[in-house]
Structure formats: C-alpha cells, structure tokens
CSV table of C-alpha atoms in Angstrom, one decimal:
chain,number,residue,atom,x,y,z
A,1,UNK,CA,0.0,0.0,0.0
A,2,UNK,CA,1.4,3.8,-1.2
A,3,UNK,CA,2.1,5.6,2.3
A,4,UNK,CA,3.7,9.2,3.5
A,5,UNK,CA,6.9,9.3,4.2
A,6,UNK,CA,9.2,11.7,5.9
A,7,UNK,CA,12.9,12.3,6.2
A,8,UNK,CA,14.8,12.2,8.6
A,9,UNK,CA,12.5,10.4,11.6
A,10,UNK,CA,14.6,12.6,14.3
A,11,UNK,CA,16.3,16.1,13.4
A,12,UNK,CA,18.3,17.7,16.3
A,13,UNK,CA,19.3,21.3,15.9
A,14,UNK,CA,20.2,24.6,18.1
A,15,UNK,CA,18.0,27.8,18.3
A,16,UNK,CA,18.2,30.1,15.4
A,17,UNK,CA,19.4,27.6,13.0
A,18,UNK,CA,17.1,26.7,9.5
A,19,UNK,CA,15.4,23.5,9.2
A,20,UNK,CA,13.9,21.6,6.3
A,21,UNK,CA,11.7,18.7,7.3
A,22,UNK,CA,11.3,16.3,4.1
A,23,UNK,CA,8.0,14.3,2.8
A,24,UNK,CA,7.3,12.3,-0.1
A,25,UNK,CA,3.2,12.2,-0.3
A,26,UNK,CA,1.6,9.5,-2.0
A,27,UNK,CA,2.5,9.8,-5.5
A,28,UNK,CA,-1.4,10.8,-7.5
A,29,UNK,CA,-2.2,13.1,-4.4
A,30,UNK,CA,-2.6,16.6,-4.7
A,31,UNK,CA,-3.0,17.6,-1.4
A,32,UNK,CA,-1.0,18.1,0.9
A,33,UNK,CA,-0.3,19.1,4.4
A,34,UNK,CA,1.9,19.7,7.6
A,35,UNK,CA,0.5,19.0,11.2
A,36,UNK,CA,2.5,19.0,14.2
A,37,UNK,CA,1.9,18.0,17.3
A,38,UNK,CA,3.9,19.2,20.7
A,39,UNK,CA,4.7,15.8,23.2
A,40,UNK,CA,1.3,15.9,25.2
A,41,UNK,CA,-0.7,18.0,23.2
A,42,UNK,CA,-3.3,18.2,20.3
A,43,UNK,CA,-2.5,17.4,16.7
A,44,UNK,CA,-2.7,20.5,15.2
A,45,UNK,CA,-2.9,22.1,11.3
A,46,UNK,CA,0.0,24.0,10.4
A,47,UNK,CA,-0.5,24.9,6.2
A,48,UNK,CA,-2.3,23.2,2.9
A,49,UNK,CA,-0.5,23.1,-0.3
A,50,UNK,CA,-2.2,22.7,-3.6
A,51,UNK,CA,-1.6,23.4,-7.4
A,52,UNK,CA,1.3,24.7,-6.4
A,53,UNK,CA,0.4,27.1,-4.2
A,54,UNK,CA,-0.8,27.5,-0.1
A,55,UNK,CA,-4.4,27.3,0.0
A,56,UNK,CA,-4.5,27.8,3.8
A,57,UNK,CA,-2.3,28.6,6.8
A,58,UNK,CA,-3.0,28.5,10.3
A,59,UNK,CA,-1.7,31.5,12.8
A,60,UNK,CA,1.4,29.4,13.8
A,61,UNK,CA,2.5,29.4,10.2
A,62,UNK,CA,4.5,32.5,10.5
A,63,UNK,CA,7.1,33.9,8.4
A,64,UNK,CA,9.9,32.1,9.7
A,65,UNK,CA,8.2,29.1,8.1
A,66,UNK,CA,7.7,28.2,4.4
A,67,UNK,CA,6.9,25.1,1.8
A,68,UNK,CA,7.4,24.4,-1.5
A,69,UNK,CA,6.9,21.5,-3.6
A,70,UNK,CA,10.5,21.7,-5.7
A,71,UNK,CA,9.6,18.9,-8.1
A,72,UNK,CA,6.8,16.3,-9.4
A,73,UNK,CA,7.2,14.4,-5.7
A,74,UNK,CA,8.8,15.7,-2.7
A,75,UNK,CA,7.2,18.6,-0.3
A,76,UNK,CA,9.4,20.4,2.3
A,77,UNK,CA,9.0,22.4,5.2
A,78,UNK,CA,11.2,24.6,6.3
A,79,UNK,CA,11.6,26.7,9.8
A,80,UNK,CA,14.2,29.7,9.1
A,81,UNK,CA,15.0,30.7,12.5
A,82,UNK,CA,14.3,27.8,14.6
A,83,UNK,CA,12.8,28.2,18.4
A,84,UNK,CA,12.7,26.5,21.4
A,85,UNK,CA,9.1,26.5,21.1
A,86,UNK,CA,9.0,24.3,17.9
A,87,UNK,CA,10.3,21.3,19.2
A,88,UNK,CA,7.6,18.8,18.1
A,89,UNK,CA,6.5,16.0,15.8
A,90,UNK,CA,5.6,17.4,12.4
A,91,UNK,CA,3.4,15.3,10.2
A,92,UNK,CA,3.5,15.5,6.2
A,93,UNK,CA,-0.3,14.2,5.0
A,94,UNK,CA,-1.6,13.9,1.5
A,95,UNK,CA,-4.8,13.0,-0.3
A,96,UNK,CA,-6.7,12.2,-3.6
A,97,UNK,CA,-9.8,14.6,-3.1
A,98,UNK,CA,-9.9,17.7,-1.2
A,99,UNK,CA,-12.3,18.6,1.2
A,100,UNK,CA,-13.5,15.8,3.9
A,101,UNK,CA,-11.2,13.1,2.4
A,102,UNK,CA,-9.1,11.0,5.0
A,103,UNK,CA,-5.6,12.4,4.7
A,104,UNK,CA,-2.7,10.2,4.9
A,105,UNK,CA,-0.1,11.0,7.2
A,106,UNK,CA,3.6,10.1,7.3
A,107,UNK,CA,5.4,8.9,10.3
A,108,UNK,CA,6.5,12.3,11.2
A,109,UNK,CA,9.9,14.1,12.0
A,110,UNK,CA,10.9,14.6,15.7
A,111,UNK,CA,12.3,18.4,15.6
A,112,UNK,CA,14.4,18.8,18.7
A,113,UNK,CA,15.1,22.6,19.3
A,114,UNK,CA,18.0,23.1,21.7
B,1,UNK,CA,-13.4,26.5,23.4
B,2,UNK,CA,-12.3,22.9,22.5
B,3,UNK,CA,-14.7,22.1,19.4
B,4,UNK,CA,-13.9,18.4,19.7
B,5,UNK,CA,-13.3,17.0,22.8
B,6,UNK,CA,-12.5,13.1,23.5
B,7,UNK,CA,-13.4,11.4,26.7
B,8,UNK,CA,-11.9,9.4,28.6
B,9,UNK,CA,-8.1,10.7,28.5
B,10,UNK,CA,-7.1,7.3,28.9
B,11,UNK,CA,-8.4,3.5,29.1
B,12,UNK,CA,-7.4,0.3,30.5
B,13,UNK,CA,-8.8,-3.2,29.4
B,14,UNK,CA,-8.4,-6.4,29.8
B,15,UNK,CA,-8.3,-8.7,27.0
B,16,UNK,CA,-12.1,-9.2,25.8
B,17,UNK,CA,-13.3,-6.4,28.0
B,18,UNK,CA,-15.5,-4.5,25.2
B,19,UNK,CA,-15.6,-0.5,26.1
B,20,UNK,CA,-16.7,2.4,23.8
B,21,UNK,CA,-14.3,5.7,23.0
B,22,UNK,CA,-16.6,9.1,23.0
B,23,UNK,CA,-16.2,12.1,20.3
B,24,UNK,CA,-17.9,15.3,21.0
B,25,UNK,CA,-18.2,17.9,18.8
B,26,UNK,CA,-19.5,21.3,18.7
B,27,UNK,CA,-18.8,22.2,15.0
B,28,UNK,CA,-22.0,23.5,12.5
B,29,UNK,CA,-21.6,22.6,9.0
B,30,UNK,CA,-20.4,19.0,9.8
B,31,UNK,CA,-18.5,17.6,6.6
B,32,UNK,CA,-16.8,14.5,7.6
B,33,UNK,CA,-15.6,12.9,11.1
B,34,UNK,CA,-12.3,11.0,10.8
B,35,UNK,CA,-11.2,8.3,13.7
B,36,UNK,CA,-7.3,7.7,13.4
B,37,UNK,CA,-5.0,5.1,15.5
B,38,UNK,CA,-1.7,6.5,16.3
B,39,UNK,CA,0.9,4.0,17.9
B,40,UNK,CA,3.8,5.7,19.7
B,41,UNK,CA,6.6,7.6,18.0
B,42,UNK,CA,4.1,7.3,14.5
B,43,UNK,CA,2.1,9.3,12.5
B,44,UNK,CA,-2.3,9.1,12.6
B,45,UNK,CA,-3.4,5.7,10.3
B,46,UNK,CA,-6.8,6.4,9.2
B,47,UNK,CA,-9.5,4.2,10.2
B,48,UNK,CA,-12.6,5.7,9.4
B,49,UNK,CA,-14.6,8.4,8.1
B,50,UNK,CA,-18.6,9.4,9.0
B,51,UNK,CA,-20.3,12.0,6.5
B,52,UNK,CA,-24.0,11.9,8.5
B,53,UNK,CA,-25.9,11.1,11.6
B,54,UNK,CA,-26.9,7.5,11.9
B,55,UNK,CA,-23.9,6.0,10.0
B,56,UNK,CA,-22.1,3.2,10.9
B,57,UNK,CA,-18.7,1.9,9.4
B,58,UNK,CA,-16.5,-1.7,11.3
B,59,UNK,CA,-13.3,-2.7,10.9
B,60,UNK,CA,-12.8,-5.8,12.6
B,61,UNK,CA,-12.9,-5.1,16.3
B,62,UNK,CA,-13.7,-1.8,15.5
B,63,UNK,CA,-17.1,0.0,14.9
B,64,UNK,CA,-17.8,3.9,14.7
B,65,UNK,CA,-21.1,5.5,14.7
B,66,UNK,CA,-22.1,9.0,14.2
B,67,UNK,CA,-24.9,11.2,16.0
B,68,UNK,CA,-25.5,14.8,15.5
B,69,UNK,CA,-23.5,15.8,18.3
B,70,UNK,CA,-20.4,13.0,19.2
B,71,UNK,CA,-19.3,10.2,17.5
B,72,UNK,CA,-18.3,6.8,19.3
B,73,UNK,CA,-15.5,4.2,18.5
B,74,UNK,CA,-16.7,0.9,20.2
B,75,UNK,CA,-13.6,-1.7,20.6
B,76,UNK,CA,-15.5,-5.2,20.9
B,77,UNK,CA,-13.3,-8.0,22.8
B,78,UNK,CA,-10.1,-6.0,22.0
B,79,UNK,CA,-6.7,-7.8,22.0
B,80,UNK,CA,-3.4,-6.5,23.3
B,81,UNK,CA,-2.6,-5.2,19.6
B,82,UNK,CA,-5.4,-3.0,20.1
B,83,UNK,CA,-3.5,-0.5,22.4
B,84,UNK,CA,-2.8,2.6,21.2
B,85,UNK,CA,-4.4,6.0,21.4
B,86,UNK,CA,-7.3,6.9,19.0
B,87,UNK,CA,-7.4,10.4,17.3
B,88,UNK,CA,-11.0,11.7,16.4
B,89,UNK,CA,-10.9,14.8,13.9
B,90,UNK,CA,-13.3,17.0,12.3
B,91,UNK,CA,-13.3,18.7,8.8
B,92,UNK,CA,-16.9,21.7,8.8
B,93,UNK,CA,-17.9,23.8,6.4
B,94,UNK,CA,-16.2,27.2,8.3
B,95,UNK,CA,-12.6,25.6,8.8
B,96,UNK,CA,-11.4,25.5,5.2
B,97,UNK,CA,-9.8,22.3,4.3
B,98,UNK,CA,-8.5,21.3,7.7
B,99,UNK,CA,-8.9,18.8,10.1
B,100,UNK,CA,-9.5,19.8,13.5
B,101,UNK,CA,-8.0,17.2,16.3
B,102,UNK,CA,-9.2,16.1,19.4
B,103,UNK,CA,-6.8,15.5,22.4
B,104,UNK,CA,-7.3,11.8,21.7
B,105,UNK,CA,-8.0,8.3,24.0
B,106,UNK,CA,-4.7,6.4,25.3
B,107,UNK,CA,-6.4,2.9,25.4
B,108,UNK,CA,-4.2,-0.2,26.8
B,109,UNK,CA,-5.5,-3.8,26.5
B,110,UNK,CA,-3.7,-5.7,29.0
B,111,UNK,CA,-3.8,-9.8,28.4
C-alpha cells in the first residue's frame, strides 16, 4: 500500500538555525499538508498546499516558516530561524480529493530545538 | 473553546473487555468525522470516516457511529494489539480544508 513518508524520523538542531523537514506524499495526491503536534498535546494544522500554491495557513504558520513542492514528488517544510518553542513532531499528510477526504499522514519528523 | 473533545483521556482493558471511546463535537456545518490510531513515535493511520448522523462503518474489532452531536468508537473484545491512542478529527464547512483534532484516547489492552 502507497504511504507518507518523511525524512529524517529525528532532526536535532540549536535555536536560530534553519530547518527543512522532508515528505514524499503518495505519488497521484494533490493535497498536501503539515500537522504538528507538541509531546502531550493536540494534533494541530500548520498549512495546505495545492496546485502549487498554499491554499490555507494556520496562525502558527508564521514567516519564519515556508513550503514548497521543488519537483513532481517531494514537499518540504522549512523553519528559518528555529525556536525553542518548535520542538515537536511534524506530520507530512496527503490525499486524492480535497475537502472531507481522510488524509494520509507520514510517520513524522521529531524536531528537537535546543 | 475545544470544538472536539474526546473522553476518557485514557483506558485500561483487559483482553475481551469491550468498552466504547466518545467524540464530542460542537462544529455546524459538519463535513466528515475522521477516527485515526496513532501507535507511539508514529504518525495518525486512518481508520474511518462518517459523513452523517446514523452511519455506521467496522473494521474488525472496531465500529464507529455518528450522531449529530459526538461520534463513538466501540472496541468489541479487544486484543493487546489494540493498544494505542485513538485520534478523532473534524473537517466543517467554516474551517477550510482542515482537520480539526481532538486530544485523543490512550487505550491499553492488558492480556
């Protein structure tokens, strides 16, 4: 079965460096998204990507963050400036259909922040 | 205000000890309710989706039902490969193309 999946599973890094957090989404999805979720907390939407383009963002999605689809199958996010605050598991997730379809999520990248 | 809120934080079984998981949800505009497993260190894996009060979709041990107002997960005579915790999500009409988490239910089946 086609699954998500992310590079590397653990990234360790120090405060104020970039990041860039690697998925390959199924391969005839168009959709696609990163979720994170902080140890102990809710899963929670970070941006949607589609034709090329963000179609939403939520209010964590600030400018030190950014995505981009560089060719027919990978999808990156990447944290400029890197915070304590965004140690977390991020979650690539793709699907077929758009609205109310089950995404498909990777396996996630642990971001350690030191 | 939580929109979706899961209940109980956290469950212990014993092997064969049926129990049901609750969903509540105070979204308008309902478009699909999505129940996910997620094992430790992994990402969600999608188990089912519920477009409308009154349905009903199983996967063996596994059965979710939908009411206007929560959604239940009901684990019949679960087996120790039935821990994990179990994400419930929204996606309404007002929240764009997202999914919208609740805080989910740790469930361990003890043999």
């Amino acid at each position: 079965e086609p699954e998500v999946t992310q590079t590397p599973s653990h990234q360790v890094t120090q405060m104020g460096q970039e990041v860039i957090l690697r998925c390959v989404p199924i391969s005839n999805h168009l959709y696609f998204y990163w979720y994170r979720q902080i140890l102990g907390q809710k899963v929670e939407f970070l941006v949607s990507f589609y034709n090329n383009e963000i179609s939403e963002k939520s209010e964590i999605f600030d400018d030190q963050f950014s995505v981009e689809r560089p060719d027919g199958s990978n999808f990156t996010l990447k944290i400029r400036s890197t915070k304590l605050e965004d140690s977390a598991m991020y979650f690539c997730a793709s699907t077929d259909e758009g609205r109310a379809s089950p995404l498909h999520f990777g396996n996630g990248t642990r971001l350690t922040v030191t | 205000e939580d929109q979706v809120t899961q209940s109980p934080e956290a469950l212990r079984l014993q092997e064969g000890e049926s129990s049901s998981l609750n969903c509540s949800y105070t979204v308008s505009g309902l478009r699909g309710l999505f129940w996910y497993r997620q094992d430790p260190g992994k990402g969600p894996e999608f188990l089912f989706t519920l477009y409308s009060a009154g349905e009903e979709k199983e996967k063996e041990r596994l059965k979710a039902t939908l009411t206007k107002k929560e959604s239940f997960l009901h684990i019949t005579a679960p087996k120790p490969e039935d821990s994990a915790t179990y994400l419930c999500a929204v996606h309404y009409k007002a929240a764009g193309n997202k999914l919208t988490f609740g805080g989910g239910t740790r469930v361990l089946v003890k043999p």
